[in-house]
Short mmCIF file of C-alpha atoms in Angstrom, two decimals:
data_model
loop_
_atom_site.label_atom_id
_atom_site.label_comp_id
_atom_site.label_asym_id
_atom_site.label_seq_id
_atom_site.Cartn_x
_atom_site.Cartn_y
_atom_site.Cartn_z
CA UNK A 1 168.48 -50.23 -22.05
CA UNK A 2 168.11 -48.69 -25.40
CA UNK A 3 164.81 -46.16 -25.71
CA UNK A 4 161.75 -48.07 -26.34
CA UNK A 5 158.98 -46.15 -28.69
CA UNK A 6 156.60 -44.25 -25.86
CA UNK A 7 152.74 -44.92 -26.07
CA UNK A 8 150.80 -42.11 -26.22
CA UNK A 9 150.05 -40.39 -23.39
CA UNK A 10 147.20 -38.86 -24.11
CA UNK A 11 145.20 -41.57 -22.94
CA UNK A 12 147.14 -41.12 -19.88
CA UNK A 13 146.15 -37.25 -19.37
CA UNK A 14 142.70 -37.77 -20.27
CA UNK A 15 141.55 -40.49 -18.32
CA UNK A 16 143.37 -38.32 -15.34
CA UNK A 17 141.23 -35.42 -16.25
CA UNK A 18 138.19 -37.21 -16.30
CA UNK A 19 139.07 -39.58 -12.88
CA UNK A 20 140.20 -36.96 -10.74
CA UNK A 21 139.20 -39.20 -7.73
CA UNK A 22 141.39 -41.86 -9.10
CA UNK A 23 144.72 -42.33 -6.70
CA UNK A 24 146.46 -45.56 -7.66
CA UNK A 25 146.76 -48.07 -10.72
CA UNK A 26 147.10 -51.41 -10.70
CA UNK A 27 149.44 -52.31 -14.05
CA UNK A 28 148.86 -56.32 -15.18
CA UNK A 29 149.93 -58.33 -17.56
CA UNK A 30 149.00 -61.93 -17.86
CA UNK A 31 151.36 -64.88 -17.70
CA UNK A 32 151.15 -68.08 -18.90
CA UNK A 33 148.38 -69.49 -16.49
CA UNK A 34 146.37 -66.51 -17.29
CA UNK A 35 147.55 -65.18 -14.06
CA UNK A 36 147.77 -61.22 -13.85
CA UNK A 37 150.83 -60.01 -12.23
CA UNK A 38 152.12 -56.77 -12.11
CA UNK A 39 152.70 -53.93 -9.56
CA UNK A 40 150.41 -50.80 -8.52
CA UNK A 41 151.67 -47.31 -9.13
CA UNK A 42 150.40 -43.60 -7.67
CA UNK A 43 148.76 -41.77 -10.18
CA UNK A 44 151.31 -39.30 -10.35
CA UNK A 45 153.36 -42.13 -11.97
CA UNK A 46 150.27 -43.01 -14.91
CA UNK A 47 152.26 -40.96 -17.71
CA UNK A 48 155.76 -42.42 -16.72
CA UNK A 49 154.02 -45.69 -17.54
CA UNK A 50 153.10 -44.07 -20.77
CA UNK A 51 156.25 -42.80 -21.78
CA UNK A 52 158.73 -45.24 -20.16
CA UNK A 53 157.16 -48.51 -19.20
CA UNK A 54 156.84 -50.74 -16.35
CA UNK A 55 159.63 -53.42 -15.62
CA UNK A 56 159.09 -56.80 -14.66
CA UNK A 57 161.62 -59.62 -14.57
CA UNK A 58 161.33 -61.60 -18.09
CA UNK A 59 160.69 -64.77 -15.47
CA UNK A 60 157.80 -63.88 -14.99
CA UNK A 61 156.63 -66.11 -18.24
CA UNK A 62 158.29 -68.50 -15.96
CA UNK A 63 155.62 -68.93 -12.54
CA UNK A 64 154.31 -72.12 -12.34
CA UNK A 65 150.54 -71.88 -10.44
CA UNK A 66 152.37 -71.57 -7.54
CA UNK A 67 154.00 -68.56 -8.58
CA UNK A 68 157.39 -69.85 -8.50
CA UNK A 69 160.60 -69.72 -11.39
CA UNK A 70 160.73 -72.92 -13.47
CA UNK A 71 164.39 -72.39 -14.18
CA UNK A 72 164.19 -74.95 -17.23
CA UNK A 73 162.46 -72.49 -18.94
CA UNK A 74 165.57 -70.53 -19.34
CA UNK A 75 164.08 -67.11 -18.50
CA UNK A 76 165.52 -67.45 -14.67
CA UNK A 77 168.47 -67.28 -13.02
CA UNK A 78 170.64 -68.60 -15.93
CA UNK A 79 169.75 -65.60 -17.69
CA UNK A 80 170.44 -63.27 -14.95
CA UNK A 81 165.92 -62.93 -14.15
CA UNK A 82 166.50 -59.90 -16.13
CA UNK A 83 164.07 -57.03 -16.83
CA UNK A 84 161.91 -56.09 -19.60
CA UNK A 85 160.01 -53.22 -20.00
CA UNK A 86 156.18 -53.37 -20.11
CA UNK A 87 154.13 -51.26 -22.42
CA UNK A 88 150.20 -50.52 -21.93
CA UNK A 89 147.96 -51.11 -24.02
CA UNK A 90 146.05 -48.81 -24.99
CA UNK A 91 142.26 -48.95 -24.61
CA UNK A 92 142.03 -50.78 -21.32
CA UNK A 93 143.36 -47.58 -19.07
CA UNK A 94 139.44 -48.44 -16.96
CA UNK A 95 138.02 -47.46 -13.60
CA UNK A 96 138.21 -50.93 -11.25
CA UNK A 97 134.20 -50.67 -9.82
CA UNK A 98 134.67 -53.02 -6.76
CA UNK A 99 137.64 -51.54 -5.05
CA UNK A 100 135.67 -49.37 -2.53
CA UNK A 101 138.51 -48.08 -0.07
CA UNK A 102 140.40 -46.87 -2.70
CA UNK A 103 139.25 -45.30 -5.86
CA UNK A 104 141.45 -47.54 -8.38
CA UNK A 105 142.23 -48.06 -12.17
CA UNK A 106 143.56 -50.93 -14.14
CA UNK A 107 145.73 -50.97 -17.24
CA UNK A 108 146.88 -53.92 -19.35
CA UNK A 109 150.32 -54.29 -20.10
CA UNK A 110 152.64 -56.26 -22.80
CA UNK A 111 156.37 -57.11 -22.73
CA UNK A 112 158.41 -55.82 -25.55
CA UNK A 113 162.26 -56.25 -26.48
CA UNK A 114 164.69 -52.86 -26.01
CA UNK A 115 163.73 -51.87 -29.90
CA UNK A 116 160.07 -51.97 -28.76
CA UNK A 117 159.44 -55.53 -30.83
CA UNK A 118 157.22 -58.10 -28.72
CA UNK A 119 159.22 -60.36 -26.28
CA UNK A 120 158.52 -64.19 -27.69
CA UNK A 121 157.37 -64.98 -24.35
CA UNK A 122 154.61 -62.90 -23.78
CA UNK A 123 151.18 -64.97 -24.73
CA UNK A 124 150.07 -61.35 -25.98
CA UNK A 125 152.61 -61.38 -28.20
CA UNK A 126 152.77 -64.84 -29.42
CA UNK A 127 149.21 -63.97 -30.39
CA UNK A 128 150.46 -61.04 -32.53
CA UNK A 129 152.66 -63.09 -34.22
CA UNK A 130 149.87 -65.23 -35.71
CA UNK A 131 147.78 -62.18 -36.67
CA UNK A 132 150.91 -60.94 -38.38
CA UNK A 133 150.42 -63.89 -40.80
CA UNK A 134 146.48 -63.04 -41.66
CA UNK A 135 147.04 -59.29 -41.87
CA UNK A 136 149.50 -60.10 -44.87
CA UNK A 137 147.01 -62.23 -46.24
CA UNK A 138 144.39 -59.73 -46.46
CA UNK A 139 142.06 -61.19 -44.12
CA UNK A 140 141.18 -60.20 -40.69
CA UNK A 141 139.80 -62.92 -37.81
CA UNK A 142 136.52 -61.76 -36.51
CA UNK A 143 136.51 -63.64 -32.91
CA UNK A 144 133.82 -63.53 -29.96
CA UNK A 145 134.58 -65.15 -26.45
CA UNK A 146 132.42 -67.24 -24.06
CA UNK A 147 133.21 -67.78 -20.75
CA UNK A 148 131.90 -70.30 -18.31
CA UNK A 149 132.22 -69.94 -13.68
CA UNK A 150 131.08 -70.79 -10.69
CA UNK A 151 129.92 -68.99 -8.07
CA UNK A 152 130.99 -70.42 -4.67
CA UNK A 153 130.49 -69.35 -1.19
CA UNK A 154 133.34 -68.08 0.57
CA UNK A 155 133.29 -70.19 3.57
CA UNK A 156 134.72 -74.18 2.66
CA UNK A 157 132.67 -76.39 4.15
CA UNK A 158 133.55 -78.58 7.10
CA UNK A 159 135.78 -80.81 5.17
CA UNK A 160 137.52 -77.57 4.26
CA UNK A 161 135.98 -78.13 0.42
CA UNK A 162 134.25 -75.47 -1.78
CA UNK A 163 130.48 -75.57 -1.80
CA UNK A 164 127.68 -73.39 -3.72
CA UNK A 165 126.87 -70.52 -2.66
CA UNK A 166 123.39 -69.42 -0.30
CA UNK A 167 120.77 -67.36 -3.05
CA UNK A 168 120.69 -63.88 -1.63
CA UNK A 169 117.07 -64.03 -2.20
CA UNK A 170 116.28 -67.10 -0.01
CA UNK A 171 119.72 -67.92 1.53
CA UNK A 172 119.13 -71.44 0.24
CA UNK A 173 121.72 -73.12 -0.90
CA UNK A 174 121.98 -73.89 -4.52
CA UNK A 175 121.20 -77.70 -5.17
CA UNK A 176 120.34 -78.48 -8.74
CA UNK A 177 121.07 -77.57 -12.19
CA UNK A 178 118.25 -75.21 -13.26
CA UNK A 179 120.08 -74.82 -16.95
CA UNK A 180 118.59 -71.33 -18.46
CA UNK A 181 116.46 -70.67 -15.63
CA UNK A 182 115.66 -66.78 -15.09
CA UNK A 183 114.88 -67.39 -11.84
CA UNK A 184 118.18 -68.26 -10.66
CA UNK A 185 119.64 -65.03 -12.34
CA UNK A 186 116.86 -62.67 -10.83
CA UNK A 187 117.87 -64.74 -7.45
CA UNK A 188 121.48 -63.45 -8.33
CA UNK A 189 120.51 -60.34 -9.43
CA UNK A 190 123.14 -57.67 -7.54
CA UNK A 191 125.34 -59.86 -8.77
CA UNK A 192 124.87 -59.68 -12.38
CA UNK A 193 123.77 -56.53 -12.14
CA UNK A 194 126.96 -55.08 -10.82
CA UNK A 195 129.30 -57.58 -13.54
CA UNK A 196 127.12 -55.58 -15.79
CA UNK A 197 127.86 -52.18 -13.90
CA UNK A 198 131.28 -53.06 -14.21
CA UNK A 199 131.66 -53.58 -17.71
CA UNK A 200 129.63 -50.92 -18.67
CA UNK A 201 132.04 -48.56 -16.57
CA UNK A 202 135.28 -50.62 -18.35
CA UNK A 203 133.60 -50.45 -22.06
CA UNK A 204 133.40 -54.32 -21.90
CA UNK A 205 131.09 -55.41 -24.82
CA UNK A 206 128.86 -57.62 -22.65
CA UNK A 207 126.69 -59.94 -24.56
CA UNK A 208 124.40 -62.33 -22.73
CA UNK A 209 124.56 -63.85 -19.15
CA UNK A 210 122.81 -67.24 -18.54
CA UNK A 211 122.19 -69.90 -15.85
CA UNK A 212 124.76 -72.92 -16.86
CA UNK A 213 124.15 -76.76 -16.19
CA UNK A 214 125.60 -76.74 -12.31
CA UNK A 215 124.15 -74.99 -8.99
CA UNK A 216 126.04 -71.90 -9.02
CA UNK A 217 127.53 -72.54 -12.42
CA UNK A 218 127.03 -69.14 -14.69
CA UNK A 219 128.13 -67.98 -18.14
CA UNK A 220 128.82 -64.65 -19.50
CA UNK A 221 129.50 -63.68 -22.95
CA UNK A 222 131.24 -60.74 -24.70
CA UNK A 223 130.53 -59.72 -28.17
CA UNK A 224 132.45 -60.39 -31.42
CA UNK A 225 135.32 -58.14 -32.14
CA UNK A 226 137.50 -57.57 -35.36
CA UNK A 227 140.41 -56.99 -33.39
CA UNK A 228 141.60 -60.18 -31.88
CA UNK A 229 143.77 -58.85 -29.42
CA UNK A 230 140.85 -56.63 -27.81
CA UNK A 231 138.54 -59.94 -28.17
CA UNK A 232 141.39 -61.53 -25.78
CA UNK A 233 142.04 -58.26 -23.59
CA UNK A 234 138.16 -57.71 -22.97
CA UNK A 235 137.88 -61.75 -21.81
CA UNK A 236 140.72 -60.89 -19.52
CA UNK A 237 139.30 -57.92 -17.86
CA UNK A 238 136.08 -59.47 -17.68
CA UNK A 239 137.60 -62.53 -15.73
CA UNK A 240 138.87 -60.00 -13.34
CA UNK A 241 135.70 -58.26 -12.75
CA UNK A 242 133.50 -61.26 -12.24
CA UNK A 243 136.28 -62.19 -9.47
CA UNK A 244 136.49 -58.77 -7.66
CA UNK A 245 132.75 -58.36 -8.02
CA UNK A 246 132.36 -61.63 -6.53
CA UNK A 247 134.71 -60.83 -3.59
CA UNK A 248 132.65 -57.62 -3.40
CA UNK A 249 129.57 -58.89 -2.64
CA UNK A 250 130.77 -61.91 -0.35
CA UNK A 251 131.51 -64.71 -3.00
CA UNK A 252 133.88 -66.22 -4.35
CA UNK A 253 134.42 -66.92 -8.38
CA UNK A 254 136.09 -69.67 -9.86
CA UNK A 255 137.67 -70.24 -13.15
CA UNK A 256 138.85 -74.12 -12.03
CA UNK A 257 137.78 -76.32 -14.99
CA UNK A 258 136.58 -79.22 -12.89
CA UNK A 259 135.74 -77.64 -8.98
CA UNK A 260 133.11 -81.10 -8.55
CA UNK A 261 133.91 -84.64 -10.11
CA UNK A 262 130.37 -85.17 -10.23
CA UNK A 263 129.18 -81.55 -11.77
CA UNK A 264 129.66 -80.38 -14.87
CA UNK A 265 133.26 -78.41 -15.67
CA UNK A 266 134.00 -74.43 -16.85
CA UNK A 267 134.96 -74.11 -20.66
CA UNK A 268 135.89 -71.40 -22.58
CA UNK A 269 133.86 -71.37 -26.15
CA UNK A 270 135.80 -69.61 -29.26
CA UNK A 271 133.70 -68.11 -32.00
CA UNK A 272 135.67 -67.49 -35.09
CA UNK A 273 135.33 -65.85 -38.44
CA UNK A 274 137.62 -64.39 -41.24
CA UNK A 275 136.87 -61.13 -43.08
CA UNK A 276 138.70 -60.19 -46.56
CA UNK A 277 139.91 -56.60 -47.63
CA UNK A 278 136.16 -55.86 -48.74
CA UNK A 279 135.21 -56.67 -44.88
CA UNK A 280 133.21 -59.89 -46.65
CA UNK A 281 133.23 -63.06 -44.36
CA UNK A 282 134.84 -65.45 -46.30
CA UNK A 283 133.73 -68.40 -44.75
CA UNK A 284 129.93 -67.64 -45.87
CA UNK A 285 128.83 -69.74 -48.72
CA UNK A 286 128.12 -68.14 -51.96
CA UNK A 287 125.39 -70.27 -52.05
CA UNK A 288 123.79 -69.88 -48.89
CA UNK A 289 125.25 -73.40 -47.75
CA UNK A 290 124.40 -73.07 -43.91
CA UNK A 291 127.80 -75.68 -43.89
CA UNK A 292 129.70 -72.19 -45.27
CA UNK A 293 132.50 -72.36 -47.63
CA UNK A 294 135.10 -74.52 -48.53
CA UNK A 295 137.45 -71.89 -46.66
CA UNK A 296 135.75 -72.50 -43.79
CA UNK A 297 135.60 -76.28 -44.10
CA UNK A 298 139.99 -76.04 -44.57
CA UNK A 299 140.17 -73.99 -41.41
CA UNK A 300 138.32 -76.65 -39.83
CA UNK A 301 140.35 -79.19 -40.90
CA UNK A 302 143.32 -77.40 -39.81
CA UNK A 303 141.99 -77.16 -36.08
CA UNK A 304 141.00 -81.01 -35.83
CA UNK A 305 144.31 -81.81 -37.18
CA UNK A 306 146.23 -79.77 -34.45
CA UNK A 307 143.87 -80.40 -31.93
CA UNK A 308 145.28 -83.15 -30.23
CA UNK A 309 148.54 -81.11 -29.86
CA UNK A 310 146.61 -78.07 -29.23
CA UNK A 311 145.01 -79.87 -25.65
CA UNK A 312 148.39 -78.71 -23.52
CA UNK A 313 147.18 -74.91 -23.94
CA UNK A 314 143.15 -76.30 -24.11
CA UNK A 315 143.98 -78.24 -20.67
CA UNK A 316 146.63 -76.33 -19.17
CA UNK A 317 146.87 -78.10 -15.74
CA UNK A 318 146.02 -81.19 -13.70
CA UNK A 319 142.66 -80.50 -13.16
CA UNK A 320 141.87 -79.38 -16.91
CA UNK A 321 141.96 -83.27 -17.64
CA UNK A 322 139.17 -83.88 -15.35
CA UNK A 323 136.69 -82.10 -17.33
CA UNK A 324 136.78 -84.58 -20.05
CA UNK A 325 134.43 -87.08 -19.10
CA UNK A 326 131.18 -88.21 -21.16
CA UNK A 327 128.48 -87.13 -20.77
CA UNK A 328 129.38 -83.75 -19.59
CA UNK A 329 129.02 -81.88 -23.15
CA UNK A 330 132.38 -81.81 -23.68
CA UNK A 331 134.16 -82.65 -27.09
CA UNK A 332 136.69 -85.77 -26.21
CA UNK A 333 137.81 -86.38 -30.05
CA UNK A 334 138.10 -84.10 -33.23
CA UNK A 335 134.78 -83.79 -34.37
CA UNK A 336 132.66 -81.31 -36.21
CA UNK A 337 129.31 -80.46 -37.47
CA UNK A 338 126.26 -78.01 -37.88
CA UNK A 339 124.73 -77.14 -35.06
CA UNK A 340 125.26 -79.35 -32.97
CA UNK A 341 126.43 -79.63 -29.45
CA UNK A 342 128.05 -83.22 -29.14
CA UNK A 343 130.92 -82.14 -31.21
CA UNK A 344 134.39 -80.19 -31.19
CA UNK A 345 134.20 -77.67 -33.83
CA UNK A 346 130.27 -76.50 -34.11
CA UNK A 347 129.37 -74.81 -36.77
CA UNK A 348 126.01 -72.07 -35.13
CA UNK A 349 123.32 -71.86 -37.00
CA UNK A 350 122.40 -68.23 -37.72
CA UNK A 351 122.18 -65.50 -41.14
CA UNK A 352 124.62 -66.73 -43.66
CA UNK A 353 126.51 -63.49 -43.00
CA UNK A 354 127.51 -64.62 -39.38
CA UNK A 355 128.82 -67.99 -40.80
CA UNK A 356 131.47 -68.95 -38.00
CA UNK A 357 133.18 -72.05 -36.01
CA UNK A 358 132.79 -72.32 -32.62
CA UNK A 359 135.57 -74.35 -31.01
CA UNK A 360 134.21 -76.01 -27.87
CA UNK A 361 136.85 -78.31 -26.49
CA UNK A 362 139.44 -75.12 -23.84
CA UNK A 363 138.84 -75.54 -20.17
CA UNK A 364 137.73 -72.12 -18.62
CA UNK A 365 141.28 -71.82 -17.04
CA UNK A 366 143.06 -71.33 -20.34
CA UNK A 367 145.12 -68.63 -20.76
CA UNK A 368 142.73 -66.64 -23.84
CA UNK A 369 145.97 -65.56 -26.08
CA UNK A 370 147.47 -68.84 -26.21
CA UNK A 371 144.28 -70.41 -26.90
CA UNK A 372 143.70 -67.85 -29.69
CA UNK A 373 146.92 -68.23 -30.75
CA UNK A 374 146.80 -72.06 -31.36
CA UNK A 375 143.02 -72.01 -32.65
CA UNK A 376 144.04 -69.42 -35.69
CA UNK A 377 147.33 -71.19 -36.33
CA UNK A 378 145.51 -73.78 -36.51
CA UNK A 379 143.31 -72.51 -39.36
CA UNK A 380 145.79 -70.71 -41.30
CA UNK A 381 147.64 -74.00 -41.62
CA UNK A 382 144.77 -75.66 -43.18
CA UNK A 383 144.28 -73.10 -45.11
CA UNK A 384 147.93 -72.74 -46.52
CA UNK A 385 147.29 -77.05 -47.06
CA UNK A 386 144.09 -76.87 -48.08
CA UNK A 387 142.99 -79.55 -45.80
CA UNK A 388 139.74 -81.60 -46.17
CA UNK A 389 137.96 -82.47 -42.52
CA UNK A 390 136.39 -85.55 -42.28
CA UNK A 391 132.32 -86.08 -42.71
CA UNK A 392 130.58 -83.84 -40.77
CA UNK A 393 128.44 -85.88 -37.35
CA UNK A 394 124.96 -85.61 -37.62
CA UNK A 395 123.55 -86.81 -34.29
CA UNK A 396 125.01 -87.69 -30.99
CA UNK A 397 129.07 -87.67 -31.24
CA UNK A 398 129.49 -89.36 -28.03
CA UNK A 399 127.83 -92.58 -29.16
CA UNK A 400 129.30 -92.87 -32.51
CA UNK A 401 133.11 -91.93 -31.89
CA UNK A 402 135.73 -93.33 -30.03
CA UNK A 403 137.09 -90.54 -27.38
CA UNK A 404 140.63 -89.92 -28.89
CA UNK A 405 141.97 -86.56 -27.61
CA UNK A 406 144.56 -87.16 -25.35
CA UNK A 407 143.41 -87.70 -21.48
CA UNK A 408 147.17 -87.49 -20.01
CA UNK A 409 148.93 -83.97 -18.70
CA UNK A 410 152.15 -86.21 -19.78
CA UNK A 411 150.86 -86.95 -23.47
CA UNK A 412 149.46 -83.68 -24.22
CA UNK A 413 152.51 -82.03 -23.75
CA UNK A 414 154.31 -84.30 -25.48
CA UNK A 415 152.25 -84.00 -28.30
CA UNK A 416 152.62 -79.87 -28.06
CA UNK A 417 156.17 -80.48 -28.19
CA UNK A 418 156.53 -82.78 -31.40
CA UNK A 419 153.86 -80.16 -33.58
CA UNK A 420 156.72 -78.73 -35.85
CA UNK A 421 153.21 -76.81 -37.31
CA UNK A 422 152.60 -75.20 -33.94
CA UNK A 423 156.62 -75.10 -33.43
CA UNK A 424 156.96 -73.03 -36.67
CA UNK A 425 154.02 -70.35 -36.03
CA UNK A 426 153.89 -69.74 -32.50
CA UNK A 427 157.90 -69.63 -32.18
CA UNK A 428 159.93 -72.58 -31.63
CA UNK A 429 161.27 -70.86 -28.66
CA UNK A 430 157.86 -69.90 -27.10
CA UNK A 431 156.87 -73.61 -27.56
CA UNK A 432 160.20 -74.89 -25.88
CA UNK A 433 159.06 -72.24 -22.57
CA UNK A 434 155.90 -73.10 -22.48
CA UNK A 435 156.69 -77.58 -22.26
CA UNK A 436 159.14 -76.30 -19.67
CA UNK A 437 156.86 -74.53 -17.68
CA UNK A 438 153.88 -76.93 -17.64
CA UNK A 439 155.99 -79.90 -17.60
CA UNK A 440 157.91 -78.81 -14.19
CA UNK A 441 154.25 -78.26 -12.58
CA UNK A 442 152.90 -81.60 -13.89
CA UNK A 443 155.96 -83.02 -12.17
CA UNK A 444 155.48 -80.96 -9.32
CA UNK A 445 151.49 -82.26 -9.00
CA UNK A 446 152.62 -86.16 -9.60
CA UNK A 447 154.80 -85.41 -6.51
CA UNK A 448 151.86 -85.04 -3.99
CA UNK A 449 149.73 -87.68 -2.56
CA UNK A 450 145.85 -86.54 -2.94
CA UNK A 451 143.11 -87.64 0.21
CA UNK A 452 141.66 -89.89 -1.99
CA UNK A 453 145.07 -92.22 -2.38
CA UNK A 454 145.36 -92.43 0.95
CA UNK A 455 141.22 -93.33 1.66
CA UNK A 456 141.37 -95.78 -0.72
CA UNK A 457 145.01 -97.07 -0.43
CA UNK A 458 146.53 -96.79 2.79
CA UNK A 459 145.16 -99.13 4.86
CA UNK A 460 144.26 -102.16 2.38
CA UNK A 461 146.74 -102.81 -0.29
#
């Protein structure tokens, strides 16, 4: 293996310094189900990390859910399950709050090629790539990230199926929706409290935390960030410490899009804008237009236009298809609009300065990077076409458009794989991996026989 360019290790030195109590590392990087693999290393090993790099098998962009190779992927056996060195990233070398046998660290990794280049594979990297295209534009995506949980107990009920979790305040069992209530977060208080303890401790820039629709259905949000990559790497971390606080404190969190049929599902809300050379949000109107610019109105187009090939990485997995159901506030066609709720793209209301989109269609189990990836593809194609969206929806989209995205597992990915747009800037070899990988699972799911089929079906047809 030819010498890969060493990170720092400064970092390294310093965080050892100040963590003296610190004896082991876990080292993660995230695969294509948003997954974090990895390995943990003795601190004595830390600045080795720095220097050198971790390796992990390039297959490792190849574990389904069930963390096994998809060999069609080509990153398996047929290409020897090489390995590639992992490189940290710098900034999220963080204290892990919730391990309390062992005082332990975390550290973010990425995959990179034997000259130190990104390996295609890596949804890190493929996210890179797409930035690569603003930065020589002059223009910089501004992005903040909003994600959506529940809270379950950790014992199944007797049907072995999840169910809420007992308030620690009253130990009754969560029932109803209570969206926004204050109540139900000071009933939950250790438990925000310590997310909050967490991220202080990890330099998370935690935003707001409110009650969602469902019993034990929470959202937390992070702050905007002009780095992209961080925006992604903070939503990360934060996933991990709302699960590890969780198991800390005797629950367990879930990122499952749809746990109830009859409950509202877990999304993942993207907030983007686009800053020029002068730092000045482009897609503000001159005129004070609370619609924004016509920049912003192109990007939009360019997201509703790839948006129906965009749903394999928005609804990465079985389940991600049973969120979309009316009703439920989520999108089920292109649409956009101000303010307003009902629709895909949603423009906030807010000062003219903080003119954004807010994409509102990804299932809380996406991957972050990929979905990043696709959304600001998206929008730098239309704004390399110039594309025109159609009329803004004023009112209630559910009742005055037919639900168009794609419902099917099988026709999303089909549609991923025909997008010669989303071919072309995420790397037609990334997009070949990732049909692979999802399309082996999908056949993998068709291949087992749920309760329900055999309630319904067994004994009378």
């Amino acid at each position: 293996m030819t010498d890969i360019p060493a990170v720092d290790t400064l970092e390294a030195r310093q965080f050892l310094e100040d963590h003296p109590d610190i004896t082991q590392i876990d080292v993660l990087i995230s695969d294509l189900n948003g997954v974090l693999r990895g390995k943990r290393i003795p601190r004595a090993s830390l600045e080795e990390a720095y220097t050198s790099g971790i390796n992990l098998p390039a297959s490792i962009f190849a574990l389904d859910i069930t963390g096994n190779t998809v060999e069609e992927t080509g990153l398996g056996l047929d290409s020897g399950d090489g390995d590639r060195a992992c490189m940290p990233i710098t900034g999220t070398l963080v204290p892990v709050s919730w391990h309390q046998r062992t005082p332990t660290a975390q550290l973010l990794m990425t995959m990179v090629e034997p000259d130190g280049s990104g390996w295609h594979a890596d949804p890190r990297q493929v996210l890179a790539r797409v930035l690569a295209g603003f930065t020589r534009q002059g223009l910089t995506p501004v992005i903040a990230i909003e994600q959506e949980f529940y809270l379950l107990d950790a014992e199944r009920n007797d049907r072995g199926q999840p169910q809420p979790p007992r308030s620690p305040l009253t130990g009754e069992r969560a029932r109803s929706s209570q969206l926004y209530s204050i109540s139900e977060l000071d009933e939950y208080a250790d438990f925000i409290d310590a997310i909050h303890e967490a991220c202080t401790q990890q330099g998370l820039p935690l935003d707001t935390a409110l009650k969602e629709c469902a019993p034990g259905q929470f959202e937390i949000n992070l702050r905007h960030r002009s780095d992209a990559l961080r925006a992604c790497d903070d939503a990360v971390m934060l996933k991990r410490a709302i699960k590890g606080v969780a198991q800390q404190q005797g629950f367990e969190a879930t990122f499952m899009a749809k746990p109830w049929g009859n409950e509202a599902g877990s999304g993942t809300h993207v907030h983007i804008s686009l800053l020029d050379e002068q730092g000045r949000n482009v897609f503000a109107a001159e005129d004070k237009n609370p619609m924004g610019s016509a920049l912003l109105h192109q990007a939009i187009a360019g997201v509703l236009e790839l948006m129906p090939a965009s749903m394999a990485v928005c609804a990465p997995n079985l389940n991600a298809f049973r969120r979309f159901q009316p009703g439920l506030y989520v999108p089920m066609t292109p649409s956009w609009g101000l303010d307003n709720r009902s629709v895909a793209v949603r423009i906030p209301s807010g000062p003219v300065a903080a003119t954004r989109l807010e994409h509102r269609v990804a299932g809380a189990d996406v991957n972050v990077y990929l979905l990043c990836a696709v959304l600001l593809a998206s929008m730098a194609h239309g704004l390399d076409e110039a594309l025109t969206p159609p009329a803004p929806i004023e009112g209630n989209a559910y009742t005055q458009l037919e639900a168009t995205l794609p419902d099917s597992w099988g026709v999303a990915l089909e549609l991923w794989m025909e997008s010669d747009v989303l071919g072309e800037r995420l790397g037609r070899a990334f997009q070949h991996i990732y049909y692979a990988n999802r399309q082996a699972e999908r056949a993998l799911a068709q291949r087992t026989v749920s309760a329900l089929e055999y309630d319904w079906y067994l004994r009378l047809v």
